[in-house]
Short mmCIF file of C-alpha atoms in Angstrom, two decimals:
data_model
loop_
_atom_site.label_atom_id
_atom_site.label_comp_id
_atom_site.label_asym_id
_atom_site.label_seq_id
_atom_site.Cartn_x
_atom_site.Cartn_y
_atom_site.Cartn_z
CA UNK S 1 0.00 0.00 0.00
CA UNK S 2 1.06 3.58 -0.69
CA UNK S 3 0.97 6.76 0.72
CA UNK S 4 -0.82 9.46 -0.06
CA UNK S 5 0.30 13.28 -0.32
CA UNK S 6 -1.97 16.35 0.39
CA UNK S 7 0.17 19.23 -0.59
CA UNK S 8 -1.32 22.77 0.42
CA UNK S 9 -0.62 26.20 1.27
CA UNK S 10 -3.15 28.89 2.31
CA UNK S 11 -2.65 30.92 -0.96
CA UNK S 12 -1.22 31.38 -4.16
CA UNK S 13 2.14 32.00 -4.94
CA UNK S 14 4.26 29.63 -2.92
CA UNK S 15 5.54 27.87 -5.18
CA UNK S 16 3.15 24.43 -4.16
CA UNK S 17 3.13 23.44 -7.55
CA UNK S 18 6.75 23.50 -8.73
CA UNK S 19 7.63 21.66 -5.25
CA UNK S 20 5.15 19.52 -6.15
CA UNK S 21 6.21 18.27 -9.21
CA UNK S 22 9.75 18.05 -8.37
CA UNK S 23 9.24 15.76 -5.13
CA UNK S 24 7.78 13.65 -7.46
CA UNK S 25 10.55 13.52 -9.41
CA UNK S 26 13.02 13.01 -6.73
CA UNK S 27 11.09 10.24 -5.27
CA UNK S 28 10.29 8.42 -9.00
CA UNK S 29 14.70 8.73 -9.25
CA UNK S 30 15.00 6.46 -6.10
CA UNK S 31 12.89 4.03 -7.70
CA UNK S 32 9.61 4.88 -6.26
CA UNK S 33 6.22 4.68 -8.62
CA UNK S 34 5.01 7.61 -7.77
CA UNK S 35 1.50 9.60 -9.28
CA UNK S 36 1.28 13.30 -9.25
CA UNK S 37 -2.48 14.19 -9.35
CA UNK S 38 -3.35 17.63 -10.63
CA UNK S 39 -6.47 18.68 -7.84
CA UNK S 40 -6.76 22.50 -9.45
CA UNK S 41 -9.39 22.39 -11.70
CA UNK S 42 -10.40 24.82 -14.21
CA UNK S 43 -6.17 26.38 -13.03
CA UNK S 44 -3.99 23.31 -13.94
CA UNK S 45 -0.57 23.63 -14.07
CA UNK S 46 1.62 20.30 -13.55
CA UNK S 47 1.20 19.70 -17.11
CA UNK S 48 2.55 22.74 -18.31
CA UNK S 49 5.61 21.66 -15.81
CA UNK S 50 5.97 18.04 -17.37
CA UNK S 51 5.54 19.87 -21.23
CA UNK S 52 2.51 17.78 -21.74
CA UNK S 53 -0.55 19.81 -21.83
CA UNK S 54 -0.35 18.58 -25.79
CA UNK S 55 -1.02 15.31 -24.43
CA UNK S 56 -3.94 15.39 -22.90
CA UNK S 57 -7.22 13.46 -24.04
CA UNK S 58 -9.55 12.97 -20.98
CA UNK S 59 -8.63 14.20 -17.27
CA UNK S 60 -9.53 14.24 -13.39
CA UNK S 61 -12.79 14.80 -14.45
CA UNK S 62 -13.65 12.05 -16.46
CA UNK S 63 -12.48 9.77 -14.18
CA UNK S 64 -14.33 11.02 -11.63
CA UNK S 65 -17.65 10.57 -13.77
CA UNK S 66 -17.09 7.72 -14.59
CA UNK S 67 -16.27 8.10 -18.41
CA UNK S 68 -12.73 6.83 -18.35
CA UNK S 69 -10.43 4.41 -16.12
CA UNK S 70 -7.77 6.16 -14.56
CA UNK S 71 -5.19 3.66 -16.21
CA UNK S 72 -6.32 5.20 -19.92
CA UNK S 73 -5.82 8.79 -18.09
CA UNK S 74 -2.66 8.85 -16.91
CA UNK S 75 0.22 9.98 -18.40
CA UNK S 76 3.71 8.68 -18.26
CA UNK S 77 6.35 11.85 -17.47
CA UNK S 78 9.24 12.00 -20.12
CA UNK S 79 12.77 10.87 -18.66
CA UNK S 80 11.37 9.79 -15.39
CA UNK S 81 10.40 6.25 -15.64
CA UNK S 82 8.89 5.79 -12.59
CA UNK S 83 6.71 9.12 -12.84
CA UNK S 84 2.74 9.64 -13.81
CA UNK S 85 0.55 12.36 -13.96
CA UNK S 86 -3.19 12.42 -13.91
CA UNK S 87 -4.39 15.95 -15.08
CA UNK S 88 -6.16 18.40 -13.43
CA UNK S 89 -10.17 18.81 -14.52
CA UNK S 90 -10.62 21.66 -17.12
CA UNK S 91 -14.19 21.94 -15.21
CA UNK S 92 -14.90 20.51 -12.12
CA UNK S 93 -18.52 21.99 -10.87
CA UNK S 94 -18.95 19.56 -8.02
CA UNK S 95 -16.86 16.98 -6.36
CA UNK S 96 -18.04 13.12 -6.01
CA UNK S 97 -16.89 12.22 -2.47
CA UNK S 98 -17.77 8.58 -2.43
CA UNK S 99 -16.49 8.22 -6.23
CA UNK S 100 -12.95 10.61 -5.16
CA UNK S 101 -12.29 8.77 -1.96
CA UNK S 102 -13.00 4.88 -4.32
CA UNK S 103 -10.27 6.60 -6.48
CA UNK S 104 -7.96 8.24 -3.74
CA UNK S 105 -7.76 4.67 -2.29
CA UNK S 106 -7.10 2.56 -5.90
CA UNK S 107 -4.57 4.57 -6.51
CA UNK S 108 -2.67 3.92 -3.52
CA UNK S 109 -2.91 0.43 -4.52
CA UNK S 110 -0.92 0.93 -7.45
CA UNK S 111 1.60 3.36 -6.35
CA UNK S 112 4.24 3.83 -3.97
CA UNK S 113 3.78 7.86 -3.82
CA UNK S 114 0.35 9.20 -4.60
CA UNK S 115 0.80 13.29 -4.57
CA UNK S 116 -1.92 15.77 -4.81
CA UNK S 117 -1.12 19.27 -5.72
CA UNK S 118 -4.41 20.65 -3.50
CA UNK S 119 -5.82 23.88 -4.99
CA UNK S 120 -4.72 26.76 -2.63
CA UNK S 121 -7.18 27.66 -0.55
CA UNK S 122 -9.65 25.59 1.12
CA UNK S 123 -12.73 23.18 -0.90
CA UNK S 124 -14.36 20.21 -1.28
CA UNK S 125 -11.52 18.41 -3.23
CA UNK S 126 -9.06 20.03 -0.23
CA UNK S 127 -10.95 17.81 2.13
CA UNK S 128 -11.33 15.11 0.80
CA UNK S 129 -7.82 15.25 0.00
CA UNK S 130 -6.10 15.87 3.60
CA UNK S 131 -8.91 13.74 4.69
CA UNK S 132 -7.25 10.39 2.89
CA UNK S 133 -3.91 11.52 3.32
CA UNK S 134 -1.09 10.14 5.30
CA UNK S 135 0.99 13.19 5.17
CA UNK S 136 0.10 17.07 4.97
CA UNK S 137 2.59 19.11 3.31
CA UNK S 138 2.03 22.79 3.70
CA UNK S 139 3.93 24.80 1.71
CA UNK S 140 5.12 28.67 2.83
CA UNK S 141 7.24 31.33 2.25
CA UNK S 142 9.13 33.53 4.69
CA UNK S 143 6.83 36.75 4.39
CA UNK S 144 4.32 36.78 7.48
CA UNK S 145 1.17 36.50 5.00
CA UNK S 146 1.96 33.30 3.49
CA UNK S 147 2.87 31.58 7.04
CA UNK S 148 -0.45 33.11 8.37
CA UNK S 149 -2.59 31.90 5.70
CA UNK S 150 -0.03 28.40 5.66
CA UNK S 151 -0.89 28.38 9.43
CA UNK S 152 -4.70 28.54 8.85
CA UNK S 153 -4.87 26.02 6.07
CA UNK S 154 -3.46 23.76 8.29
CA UNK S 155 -5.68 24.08 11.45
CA UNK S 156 -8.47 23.28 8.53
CA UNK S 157 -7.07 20.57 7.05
CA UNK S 158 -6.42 19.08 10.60
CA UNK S 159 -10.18 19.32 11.50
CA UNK S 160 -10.42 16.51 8.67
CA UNK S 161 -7.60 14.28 9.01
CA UNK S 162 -5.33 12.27 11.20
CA UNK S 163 -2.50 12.73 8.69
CA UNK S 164 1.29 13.64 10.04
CA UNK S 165 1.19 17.78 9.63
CA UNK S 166 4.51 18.93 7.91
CA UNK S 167 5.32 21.76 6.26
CA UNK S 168 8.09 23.01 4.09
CA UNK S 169 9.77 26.61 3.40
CA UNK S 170 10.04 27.62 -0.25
CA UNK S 171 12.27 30.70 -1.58
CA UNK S 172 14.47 31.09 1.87
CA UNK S 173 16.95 34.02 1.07
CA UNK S 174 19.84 33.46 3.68
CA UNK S 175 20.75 37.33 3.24
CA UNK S 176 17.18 38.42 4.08
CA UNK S 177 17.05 36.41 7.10
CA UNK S 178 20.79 36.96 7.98
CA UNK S 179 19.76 40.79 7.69
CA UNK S 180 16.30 40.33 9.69
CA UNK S 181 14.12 41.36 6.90
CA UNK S 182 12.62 38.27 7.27
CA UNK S 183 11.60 35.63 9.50
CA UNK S 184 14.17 33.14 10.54
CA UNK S 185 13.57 29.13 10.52
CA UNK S 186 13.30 28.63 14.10
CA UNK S 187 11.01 31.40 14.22
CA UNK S 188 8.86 29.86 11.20
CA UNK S 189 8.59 26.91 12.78
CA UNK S 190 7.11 27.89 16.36
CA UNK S 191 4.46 29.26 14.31
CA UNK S 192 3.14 26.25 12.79
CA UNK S 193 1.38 23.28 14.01
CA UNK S 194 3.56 20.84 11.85
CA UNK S 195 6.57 19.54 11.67
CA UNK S 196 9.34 21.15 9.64
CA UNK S 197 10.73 18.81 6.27
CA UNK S 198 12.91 21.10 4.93
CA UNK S 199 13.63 24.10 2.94
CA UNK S 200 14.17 24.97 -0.62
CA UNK S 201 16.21 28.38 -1.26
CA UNK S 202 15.60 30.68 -3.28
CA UNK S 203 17.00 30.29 -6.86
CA UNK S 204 16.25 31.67 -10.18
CA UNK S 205 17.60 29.54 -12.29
CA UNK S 206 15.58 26.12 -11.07
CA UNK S 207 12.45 28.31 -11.14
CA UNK S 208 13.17 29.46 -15.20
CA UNK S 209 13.63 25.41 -16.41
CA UNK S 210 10.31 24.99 -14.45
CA UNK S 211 9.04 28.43 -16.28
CA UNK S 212 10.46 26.24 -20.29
CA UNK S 213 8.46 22.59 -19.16
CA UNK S 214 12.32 21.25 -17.55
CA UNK S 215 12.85 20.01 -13.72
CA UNK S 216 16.50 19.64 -12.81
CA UNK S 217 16.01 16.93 -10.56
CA UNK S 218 18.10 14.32 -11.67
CA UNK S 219 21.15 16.07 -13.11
CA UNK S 220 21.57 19.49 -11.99
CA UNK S 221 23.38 20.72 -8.92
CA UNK S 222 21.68 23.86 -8.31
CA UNK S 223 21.02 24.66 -4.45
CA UNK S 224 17.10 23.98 -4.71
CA UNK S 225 17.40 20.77 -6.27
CA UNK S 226 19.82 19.58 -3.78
CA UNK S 227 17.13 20.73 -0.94
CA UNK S 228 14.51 18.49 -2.70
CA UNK S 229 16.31 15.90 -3.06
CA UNK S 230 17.30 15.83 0.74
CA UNK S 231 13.89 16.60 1.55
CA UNK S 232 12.86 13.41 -0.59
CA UNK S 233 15.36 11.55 1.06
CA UNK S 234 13.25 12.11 4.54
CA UNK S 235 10.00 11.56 2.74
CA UNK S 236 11.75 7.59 2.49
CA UNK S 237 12.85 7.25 6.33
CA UNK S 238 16.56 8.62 5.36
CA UNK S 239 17.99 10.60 8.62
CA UNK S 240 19.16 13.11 6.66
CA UNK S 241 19.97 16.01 9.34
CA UNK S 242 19.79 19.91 7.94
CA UNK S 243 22.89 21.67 7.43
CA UNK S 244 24.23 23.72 9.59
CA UNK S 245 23.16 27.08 7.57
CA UNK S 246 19.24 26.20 7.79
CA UNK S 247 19.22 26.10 11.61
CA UNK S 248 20.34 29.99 11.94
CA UNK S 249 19.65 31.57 15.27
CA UNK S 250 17.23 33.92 15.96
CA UNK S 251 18.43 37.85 16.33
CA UNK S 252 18.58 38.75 19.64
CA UNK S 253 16.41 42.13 18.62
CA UNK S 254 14.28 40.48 16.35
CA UNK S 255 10.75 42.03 16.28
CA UNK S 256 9.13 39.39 15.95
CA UNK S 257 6.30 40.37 19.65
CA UNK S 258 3.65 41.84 16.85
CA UNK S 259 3.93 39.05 14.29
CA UNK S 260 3.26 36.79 16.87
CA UNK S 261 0.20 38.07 18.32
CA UNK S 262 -1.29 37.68 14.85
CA UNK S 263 -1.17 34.36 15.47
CA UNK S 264 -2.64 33.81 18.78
CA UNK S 265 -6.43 33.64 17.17
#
């Protein structure tokens, strides 16, 4: 049996989709079927990731209905064997819970990693979603909007699910946080009800492959892949400890009294 991945954020703009797609990649390299399901409707983007929105006869939705199997749905990801997607509903009006859940639960049959890339925000598909998961993965950023709205999508999703609550930090800038323009990691994390799995810093050139339909994942060195790959490396039991850099102490005169009383509702 597989596990299944609710990956979420509070809003737009985190970057939940491009960490998406790349943890599935890291986790397909180690030999791990893995199935990246596409759960924004009417907004889907993994396909643009993977360069195969040409590719695409029938998706979430017909599956859903009833029209299609999910085997004659899914599409196999170029130059990652181990690798599927199942795309994202072009129009999704209403969500079948007894038909998604049937699915949700199939699927894990058949894969080792089943990852949905949850619409931000909070819905019916959002539920269901964190409600079969095993693991939450919030995704943030380090501005105090993101990890406010990260911090209430995951006091919702926990109202529906027994699932492990982690989270991970997308687009750390060390000099920003070495600077105190922004919030450090420690910080971050007391503000959270999960469990941190690791960061991804901030780096343009990962983000502009993503931007041309390319993930790096399996031969580039740049400092993002390397924290996704680590980060996958958890995801499969590894100990993999985080460097010294990503535990940086908290400024002695850090201003952080206000933030934190934005929090306390």
């Amino acid at each position: 049996m597989g596990r299944l991945i609710a990956v979420i954020s509070g809003k737009g703009g985190t970057g939940k989709t491009t960490i998406s797609a790349n943890l599935g990649a890291a986790l397909a390299l180690h030999n791990q079927r893995t199935l990246l399901i596409d759960g924004d409707s009417g907004l889907r983007n993994l396909d643009l990731l993977f360069n195969l929105e040409n590719q695409i006869k029938s998706d979430f939705s017909h599956v859903l209905s009833g029209a299609e199997s999910w085997k004659n749905v899914v599409l196999p990801v170029p130059r990652y064997p181990n690798l599927f997607l199942l795309p994202g509903a072009k129009e999704l009006q209403t969500v079948p819970v007894f038909e998604s859940v049937e699915l949700l639960r199939s699927l894990k049959e058949e894969f080792d990693w089943v990852i949905i890339d949850c619409p931000a925000g909070i819905g019916e598909l959002f539920r269901i979603a964190v409600n079969q998961a095993d693991q939450l993965i919030a995704i943030v950023t380090p501005d105090i909007t993101a990890i406010q709205n990260g911090r209430r999508a995951l006091l919702e999703a926990l109202q529906h699910s027994k699932a492990e609550p982690l989270f991970i930090i997308n687009r750390v800038d060390w000099s920003s946080i070495q600077v105190g323009d922004a919030l450090d990691i420690q910080s971050i994390a007391g503000l959270l009800p999960a469990i941190l799995l690791g960061i991804v810093y901030e780096d343009r050139g990962f983000q502009r492959a993503a931007n041309f339909g390319e993930l790096l994942m399996s031969t580039d060195t740049a400092p993002a892949t390397q924290c996704l790959r680590r980060i996958a490396r958890r995801m499969l039991g590894e100990k993999i400890s985080f460097p010294k850099a990503e535990l940086i102490e908290k400024k002695e005169k850090e201003p952080l009294a206000w933030w934190k009383q934005l929090f306390r509702s």
